[in-house]
mmCIF file of C-alpha atoms and ligand atoms in Angstrom:
data_model
loop_
_atom_site.group_PDB
_atom_site.id
_atom_site.type_symbol
_atom_site.label_atom_id
_atom_site.label_comp_id
_atom_site.label_asym_id
_atom_site.label_seq_id
_atom_site.Cartn_x
_atom_site.Cartn_y
_atom_site.Cartn_z
ATOM 1 C CA MET T 155 -95.944 -50.748 68.321
ATOM 2 C CA VAL T 156 -99.448 -49.678 68.159
ATOM 3 C CA ALA T 157 -100.532 -47.719 64.771
ATOM 4 C CA GLY T 158 -104.170 -46.130 64.590
ATOM 5 C CA ASN T 159 -105.489 -45.753 61.234
ATOM 6 C CA TRP T 160 -107.679 -42.957 60.601
ATOM 7 C CA LYS T 161 -109.319 -44.003 57.618
ATOM 8 C CA MET T 162 -111.383 -41.310 56.109
ATOM 9 C CA ASN T 163 -112.478 -40.180 58.965
ATOM 10 C CA GLY T 164 -111.810 -36.980 61.032
ATOM 11 C CA SER T 165 -111.952 -33.394 60.800
ATOM 12 C CA ILE T 166 -109.388 -30.094 61.621
ATOM 13 C CA GLU T 167 -111.506 -30.088 64.745
ATOM 14 C CA SER T 168 -112.128 -33.708 65.647
ATOM 15 C CA ILE T 169 -108.351 -34.480 64.714
ATOM 16 C CA LYS T 170 -107.490 -31.600 67.605
ATOM 17 C CA ILE T 171 -109.658 -33.099 70.274
ATOM 18 C CA LEU T 172 -108.400 -36.862 69.006
ATOM 19 C CA LEU T 173 -104.736 -35.591 69.533
ATOM 20 C CA ASP T 174 -105.005 -33.582 72.672
ATOM 21 C CA GLY T 175 -106.421 -36.387 74.359
ATOM 22 C CA ILE T 176 -103.735 -38.678 72.985
ATOM 23 C CA LYS T 177 -101.268 -35.875 74.174
ATOM 24 C CA GLN T 178 -102.468 -35.947 77.476
ATOM 25 C CA GLY T 179 -102.811 -39.234 78.884
ATOM 26 C CA LEU T 180 -99.362 -40.675 77.049
ATOM 27 C CA GLY T 181 -97.216 -39.682 79.649
ATOM 28 C CA GLU T 182 -96.206 -43.145 80.743
ATOM 29 C CA VAL T 183 -95.612 -44.922 77.519
ATOM 30 C CA ASN T 184 -92.502 -44.560 77.031
ATOM 31 C CA ASN T 185 -91.319 -48.340 75.395
ATOM 32 C CA ALA T 186 -93.645 -49.046 72.860
ATOM 33 C CA GLU T 187 -93.504 -46.490 69.519
ATOM 34 C CA ILE T 188 -96.775 -44.737 68.895
ATOM 35 C CA ILE T 189 -97.922 -43.705 65.446
ATOM 36 C CA VAL T 190 -101.388 -41.913 64.189
ATOM 37 C CA CYS T 191 -102.386 -42.476 60.265
ATOM 38 C CA PRO T 192 -104.484 -39.665 59.155
ATOM 39 C CA SER T 193 -105.672 -39.010 55.716
ATOM 40 C CA SER T 194 -103.341 -37.610 53.867
ATOM 41 C CA ILE T 195 -104.906 -34.190 53.743
ATOM 42 C CA TYR T 196 -104.585 -33.808 57.557
ATOM 43 C CA LEU T 197 -100.692 -35.007 57.464
ATOM 44 C CA GLY T 198 -99.999 -31.693 57.651
ATOM 45 C CA GLU T 199 -101.148 -30.731 60.618
ATOM 46 C CA VAL T 200 -100.815 -33.736 62.473
ATOM 47 C CA HIS T 201 -97.083 -32.764 62.029
ATOM 48 C CA SER T 202 -97.727 -29.809 63.175
ATOM 49 C CA GLN T 203 -99.707 -31.060 66.433
ATOM 50 C CA ILE T 204 -97.019 -34.211 67.115
ATOM 51 C CA LYS T 205 -93.562 -31.712 67.174
ATOM 52 C CA ASP T 206 -92.059 -32.789 70.383
ATOM 53 C CA THR T 207 -93.903 -35.918 71.402
ATOM 54 C CA VAL T 208 -93.198 -39.492 71.385
ATOM 55 C CA ILE T 209 -96.242 -39.813 68.584
ATOM 56 C CA SER T 210 -94.833 -40.836 65.079
ATOM 57 C CA LEU T 211 -96.626 -40.224 61.599
ATOM 58 C CA GLY T 212 -97.821 -42.209 58.791
ATOM 59 C CA ALA T 213 -99.696 -42.285 55.941
ATOM 60 C CA GLN T 214 -102.510 -44.421 54.956
ATOM 61 C CA ASN T 215 -101.206 -45.374 51.158
ATOM 62 C CA VAL T 216 -98.556 -44.162 48.574
ATOM 63 C CA SER T 217 -97.754 -44.162 45.412
ATOM 64 C CA GLU T 218 -95.511 -46.247 43.465
ATOM 65 C CA HIS T 219 -94.257 -44.067 41.485
ATOM 66 C CA ALA T 220 -91.997 -40.908 42.394
ATOM 67 C CA SER T 221 -93.669 -37.932 40.504
ATOM 68 C CA GLY T 222 -95.702 -37.021 37.667
ATOM 69 C CA ALA T 223 -99.100 -36.892 35.361
ATOM 70 C CA PHE T 224 -100.518 -39.524 38.519
ATOM 71 C CA THR T 225 -104.099 -37.162 39.299
ATOM 72 C CA GLY T 226 -104.871 -37.700 42.966
ATOM 73 C CA GLU T 227 -102.335 -39.979 44.274
ATOM 74 C CA ILE T 228 -99.221 -38.975 46.284
ATOM 75 C CA SER T 229 -95.295 -39.656 46.068
ATOM 76 C CA VAL T 230 -93.506 -40.524 49.236
ATOM 77 C CA LYS T 231 -91.184 -37.276 48.366
ATOM 78 C CA MET T 232 -94.022 -35.834 49.679
ATOM 79 C CA LEU T 233 -94.624 -38.231 52.540
ATOM 80 C CA LYS T 234 -91.211 -37.212 53.849
ATOM 81 C CA ASP T 235 -92.100 -33.688 53.292
ATOM 82 C CA TYR T 236 -94.242 -34.202 56.756
ATOM 83 C CA ASN T 237 -91.757 -36.133 58.156
ATOM 84 C CA CYS T 238 -93.721 -39.439 57.891
ATOM 85 C CA LYS T 239 -91.710 -42.072 59.011
ATOM 86 C CA TYR T 240 -94.263 -44.674 57.918
ATOM 87 C CA SER T 241 -96.581 -45.678 55.177
ATOM 88 C CA ILE T 242 -99.627 -48.184 55.325
ATOM 89 C CA ILE T 243 -99.586 -50.232 52.461
ATOM 90 C CA GLY T 244 -101.798 -53.621 51.281
ATOM 91 C CA HIS T 245 -104.748 -52.321 53.385
ATOM 92 C CA SER T 246 -107.652 -54.936 52.492
ATOM 93 C CA GLU T 247 -109.780 -52.088 51.871
ATOM 94 C CA ARG T 248 -107.372 -50.615 49.059
ATOM 95 C CA ARG T 249 -107.192 -54.527 47.754
ATOM 96 C CA THR T 250 -110.735 -55.185 47.548
ATOM 97 C CA LEU T 251 -112.270 -51.559 47.144
ATOM 98 C CA TYR T 252 -109.092 -49.955 44.800
ATOM 99 C CA SER T 253 -108.557 -53.688 43.526
ATOM 100 C CA GLU T 254 -104.767 -52.903 44.649
ATOM 101 C CA THR T 255 -103.375 -55.948 43.525
ATOM 102 C CA ASP T 256 -99.934 -58.174 45.298
ATOM 103 C CA GLN T 257 -97.778 -56.399 42.680
ATOM 104 C CA LEU T 258 -98.480 -53.004 43.352
ATOM 105 C CA ILE T 259 -98.357 -53.035 46.654
ATOM 106 C CA ALA T 260 -94.935 -54.632 46.774
ATOM 107 C CA LYS T 261 -93.687 -51.920 44.013
ATOM 108 C CA LYS T 262 -95.352 -49.416 46.440
ATOM 109 C CA PHE T 263 -92.975 -51.474 49.133
ATOM 110 C CA VAL T 264 -90.183 -51.004 47.439
ATOM 111 C CA THR T 265 -90.848 -47.203 46.522
ATOM 112 C CA LEU T 266 -91.185 -46.835 50.791
ATOM 113 C CA CYS T 267 -87.761 -48.524 51.043
ATOM 114 C CA GLU T 268 -85.752 -46.959 48.714
ATOM 115 C CA ALA T 269 -86.811 -43.512 50.331
ATOM 116 C CA HIS T 270 -86.081 -44.703 53.785
ATOM 117 C CA THR T 271 -89.597 -44.605 54.544
ATOM 118 C CA ILE T 272 -91.155 -47.515 56.463
ATOM 119 C CA PRO T 273 -93.721 -49.718 55.005
ATOM 120 C CA ILE T 274 -96.222 -51.300 57.330
ATOM 121 C CA PHE T 275 -97.178 -54.026 54.402
ATOM 122 C CA CYS T 276 -100.596 -55.333 55.479
ATOM 123 C CA ILE T 277 -102.132 -58.920 54.807
ATOM 124 C CA GLY T 278 -104.606 -61.337 55.475
ATOM 125 C CA GLU T 279 -107.188 -63.719 53.796
ATOM 126 C CA LEU T 280 -110.725 -63.159 53.045
ATOM 127 C CA LEU T 281 -113.073 -65.390 55.349
ATOM 128 C CA ASP T 282 -113.784 -68.063 52.723
ATOM 129 C CA GLU T 283 -109.782 -68.093 52.088
ATOM 130 C CA ARG T 284 -109.923 -69.150 55.877
ATOM 131 C CA GLU T 285 -112.910 -71.643 56.007
ATOM 132 C CA ALA T 286 -111.008 -73.362 52.865
ATOM 133 C CA GLY T 287 -107.765 -73.603 55.196
ATOM 134 C CA LYS T 288 -106.012 -71.351 52.730
ATOM 135 C CA THR T 289 -104.767 -68.624 55.019
ATOM 136 C CA GLU T 290 -100.822 -69.996 54.806
ATOM 137 C CA ASP T 291 -101.085 -69.580 51.098
ATOM 138 C CA ILE T 292 -102.492 -66.238 50.926
ATOM 139 C CA VAL T 293 -100.402 -64.545 53.265
ATOM 140 C CA GLY T 294 -97.492 -66.453 51.885
ATOM 141 C CA ARG T 295 -98.774 -64.910 47.937
ATOM 142 C CA GLN T 296 -98.526 -61.315 49.300
ATOM 143 C CA ILE T 297 -95.150 -61.909 50.600
ATOM 144 C CA ASP T 298 -93.865 -63.415 47.845
ATOM 145 C CA ALA T 299 -94.846 -60.985 45.747
ATOM 146 C CA VAL T 300 -92.311 -58.594 47.482
ATOM 147 C CA LEU T 301 -89.820 -60.783 47.431
ATOM 148 C CA ASP T 302 -90.127 -61.335 44.007
ATOM 149 C CA LEU T 303 -89.208 -57.844 43.124
ATOM 150 C CA ALA T 304 -86.835 -56.997 46.134
ATOM 151 C CA ASP T 305 -85.079 -59.681 48.144
ATOM 152 C CA ILE T 306 -85.317 -60.504 51.854
ATOM 153 C CA PHE T 307 -83.362 -57.347 53.129
ATOM 154 C CA ALA T 308 -86.204 -55.298 51.906
ATOM 155 C CA PHE T 309 -87.803 -56.632 55.302
ATOM 156 C CA LYS T 310 -85.137 -55.278 56.924
ATOM 157 C CA ASN T 311 -86.774 -52.642 59.375
ATOM 158 C CA SER T 312 -89.969 -53.476 57.719
ATOM 159 C CA VAL T 313 -93.505 -53.858 59.583
ATOM 160 C CA ILE T 314 -95.575 -56.371 58.806
ATOM 161 C CA ALA T 315 -99.608 -56.231 59.794
ATOM 162 C CA TYR T 316 -101.278 -59.219 59.710
ATOM 163 C CA GLU T 317 -104.587 -58.334 59.446
ATOM 164 C CA PRO T 318 -107.699 -61.405 58.655
ATOM 165 C CA VAL T 319 -109.845 -59.377 56.579
ATOM 166 C CA TRP T 320 -112.908 -60.681 58.123
ATOM 167 C CA ALA T 321 -111.920 -59.337 61.335
ATOM 168 C CA ILE T 322 -111.363 -56.263 60.488
ATOM 169 C CA GLY T 323 -114.332 -53.080 61.312
ATOM 170 C CA THR T 324 -116.413 -56.527 62.265
ATOM 171 C CA GLY T 325 -116.738 -56.666 65.684
ATOM 172 C CA LYS T 326 -114.548 -60.234 65.609
ATOM 173 C CA THR T 327 -111.259 -60.559 66.568
ATOM 174 C CA ALA T 328 -109.084 -63.924 65.948
ATOM 175 C CA THR T 329 -108.754 -65.549 68.703
ATOM 176 C CA PRO T 330 -104.656 -65.036 70.288
ATOM 177 C CA ASP T 331 -104.270 -68.701 69.300
ATOM 178 C CA GLN T 332 -105.567 -68.292 65.487
ATOM 179 C CA ALA T 333 -103.045 -64.939 64.815
ATOM 180 C CA GLN T 334 -100.459 -66.401 66.788
ATOM 181 C CA GLU T 335 -100.500 -69.216 64.290
ATOM 182 C CA VAL T 336 -99.926 -67.234 61.295
ATOM 183 C CA HIS T 337 -97.396 -65.009 63.174
ATOM 184 C CA SER T 338 -95.483 -67.202 63.887
ATOM 185 C CA PHE T 339 -96.088 -68.748 59.720
ATOM 186 C CA ILE T 340 -94.504 -65.300 58.645
ATOM 187 C CA ARG T 341 -91.858 -65.178 60.994
ATOM 188 C CA LYS T 342 -90.846 -68.803 60.262
ATOM 189 C CA LYS T 343 -91.228 -67.563 56.499
ATOM 190 C CA LEU T 344 -89.108 -64.730 56.226
ATOM 191 C CA SER T 345 -86.405 -65.975 59.150
ATOM 192 C CA VAL T 346 -85.424 -69.390 56.293
ATOM 193 C CA LEU T 347 -84.277 -66.909 53.912
ATOM 194 C CA ASP T 348 -82.458 -64.758 56.711
ATOM 195 C CA ALA T 349 -83.330 -65.213 59.844
ATOM 196 C CA ASP T 350 -81.951 -61.964 61.734
ATOM 197 C CA ILE T 351 -84.564 -60.632 59.801
ATOM 198 C CA GLY T 352 -87.121 -63.307 60.673
ATOM 199 C CA GLU T 353 -86.305 -62.241 64.238
ATOM 200 C CA GLN T 354 -86.519 -58.816 64.847
ATOM 201 C CA VAL T 355 -89.165 -57.605 61.764
ATOM 202 C CA GLN T 356 -92.189 -56.448 63.789
ATOM 203 C CA ILE T 357 -95.363 -58.449 63.149
ATOM 204 C CA LEU T 358 -98.466 -56.500 64.813
ATOM 205 C CA TYR T 359 -102.291 -57.533 64.312
ATOM 206 C CA GLY T 360 -105.143 -55.810 63.527
ATOM 207 C CA GLY T 361 -108.923 -56.389 63.202
ATOM 208 C CA SER T 362 -110.683 -55.277 65.538
ATOM 209 C CA MET T 363 -108.380 -55.097 68.618
ATOM 210 C CA ASN T 364 -109.465 -52.818 71.266
ATOM 211 C CA ALA T 365 -108.934 -52.090 75.244
ATOM 212 C CA SER T 366 -110.518 -55.868 75.851
ATOM 213 C CA ASN T 367 -108.868 -57.932 74.123
ATOM 214 C CA VAL T 368 -105.671 -56.496 73.210
ATOM 215 C CA ALA T 369 -103.096 -57.397 76.572
ATOM 216 C CA GLN T 370 -104.672 -61.589 75.393
ATOM 217 C CA LEU T 371 -102.752 -60.890 71.944
ATOM 218 C CA LEU T 372 -99.940 -58.906 72.770
ATOM 219 C CA SER T 373 -98.917 -61.604 75.048
ATOM 220 C CA MET T 374 -98.388 -63.739 72.202
ATOM 221 C CA PRO T 375 -94.981 -64.585 71.625
ATOM 222 C CA ASP T 376 -94.949 -63.357 67.801
ATOM 223 C CA ILE T 377 -97.387 -60.660 68.204
ATOM 224 C CA ASP T 378 -95.338 -57.240 68.382
ATOM 225 C CA GLY T 379 -97.955 -54.956 68.152
ATOM 226 C CA GLY T 380 -101.397 -53.755 66.788
ATOM 227 C CA LEU T 381 -103.012 -52.117 63.795
ATOM 228 C CA ILE T 382 -105.738 -50.454 64.988
ATOM 229 C CA GLY T 383 -109.020 -49.028 63.125
ATOM 230 C CA GLY T 384 -111.903 -47.959 64.931
ATOM 231 C CA ALA T 385 -110.518 -48.101 68.485
ATOM 232 C CA SER T 386 -107.885 -45.335 67.073
ATOM 233 C CA LEU T 387 -110.302 -42.848 67.243
ATOM 234 C CA LYS T 388 -111.203 -42.192 70.411
ATOM 235 C CA SER T 389 -108.503 -40.980 72.767
ATOM 236 C CA ALA T 390 -109.244 -43.480 75.888
ATOM 237 C CA ASP T 391 -109.213 -46.720 74.147
ATOM 238 C CA PHE T 392 -106.290 -46.171 71.813
ATOM 239 C CA LEU T 393 -104.878 -44.901 75.303
ATOM 240 C CA ALA T 394 -105.983 -48.074 76.666
ATOM 241 C CA ILE T 395 -104.006 -50.261 73.552
ATOM 242 C CA CYS T 396 -101.427 -47.737 74.198
ATOM 243 C CA ALA T 397 -100.587 -48.454 77.667
ATOM 244 C CA ALA T 398 -100.961 -52.645 77.511
ATOM 245 C CA ALA T 399 -98.369 -52.064 74.577
ATOM 246 C CA ASN T 400 -96.078 -50.213 76.686
ATOM 247 C CA ALA T 401 -96.693 -52.915 79.873
ATOM 248 C CA ALA T 402 -96.483 -56.031 77.381
ATOM 249 C CA ALA T 403 -93.109 -54.071 75.646
ATOM 250 C CA GLU T 404 -91.420 -53.677 79.966
HETATM 251 C C1 PEP Q 565 -108.078 -51.968 59.712
HETATM 252 O O1 PEP Q 565 -108.403 -51.320 58.955
HETATM 253 O O2 PEP Q 565 -106.409 -51.782 59.789
HETATM 254 C C2 PEP Q 565 -108.571 -52.448 61.327
HETATM 255 C C3 PEP Q 565 -107.552 -52.975 61.675
HETATM 256 O O3 PEP Q 565 -109.683 -51.807 61.904
HETATM 257 P P1 PEP Q 565 -110.290 -52.462 63.163
HETATM 258 O O4 PEP Q 565 -109.746 -52.557 64.373
HETATM 259 O O5 PEP Q 565 -111.997 -51.787 63.153
HETATM 260 O O6 PEP Q 565 -111.231 -53.975 62.488
#
């Protein structure tokens, strides 16, 4: 699975160019699921442009509420109007810049699951947390917030994205071994509660993944794909990552 998080980038014009490039180059990709997550204002536009392609649509966030007086928010029902199969939640930019807490993100997780929309649940540690040896405590705590509100079955068919915050948009990638260690911890944590769910949950790596490091990262046993920021904004770069994911899934 490869998911492109376009963040607050693009315009009607640039999105068309990007999608045309992706659509033209994606021909041979049939093992990996490819997802694009545009800014919410372009969900309708992208939805129309990816009809009849293998590309799936994801949102970058969702409200924990069903509807009502929540100015500026977007409900899961609205996402479903545009056939959004996925929504990113808990991205570190939402956690850090918009003060989203573990508990709020857990509510969003449950809201998505109840509406049969798949969460791409981002978790990860800050640099000082890693340096203090707290990585497992942090990602464990982020997962526990969901388990406190729901149960292990909420993770059935969900996607987790392990994104060390120090690697996002910095050009610093976790080494394959560093990433594998945390992915394995996450899988084991879920497997203790339900072996099947632990086994089948897709765990993506995110943090400066690009065409040159993707193959090595995806060769690790517990890395099932990537959540891509910067490199998802250029069709050639994104396609190279998709092709590597396709080869890894063969
Ligand atoms: C992200 O923001 O989810 C991300 C992984 O960004 P980048 O690939 O640019 O590090």
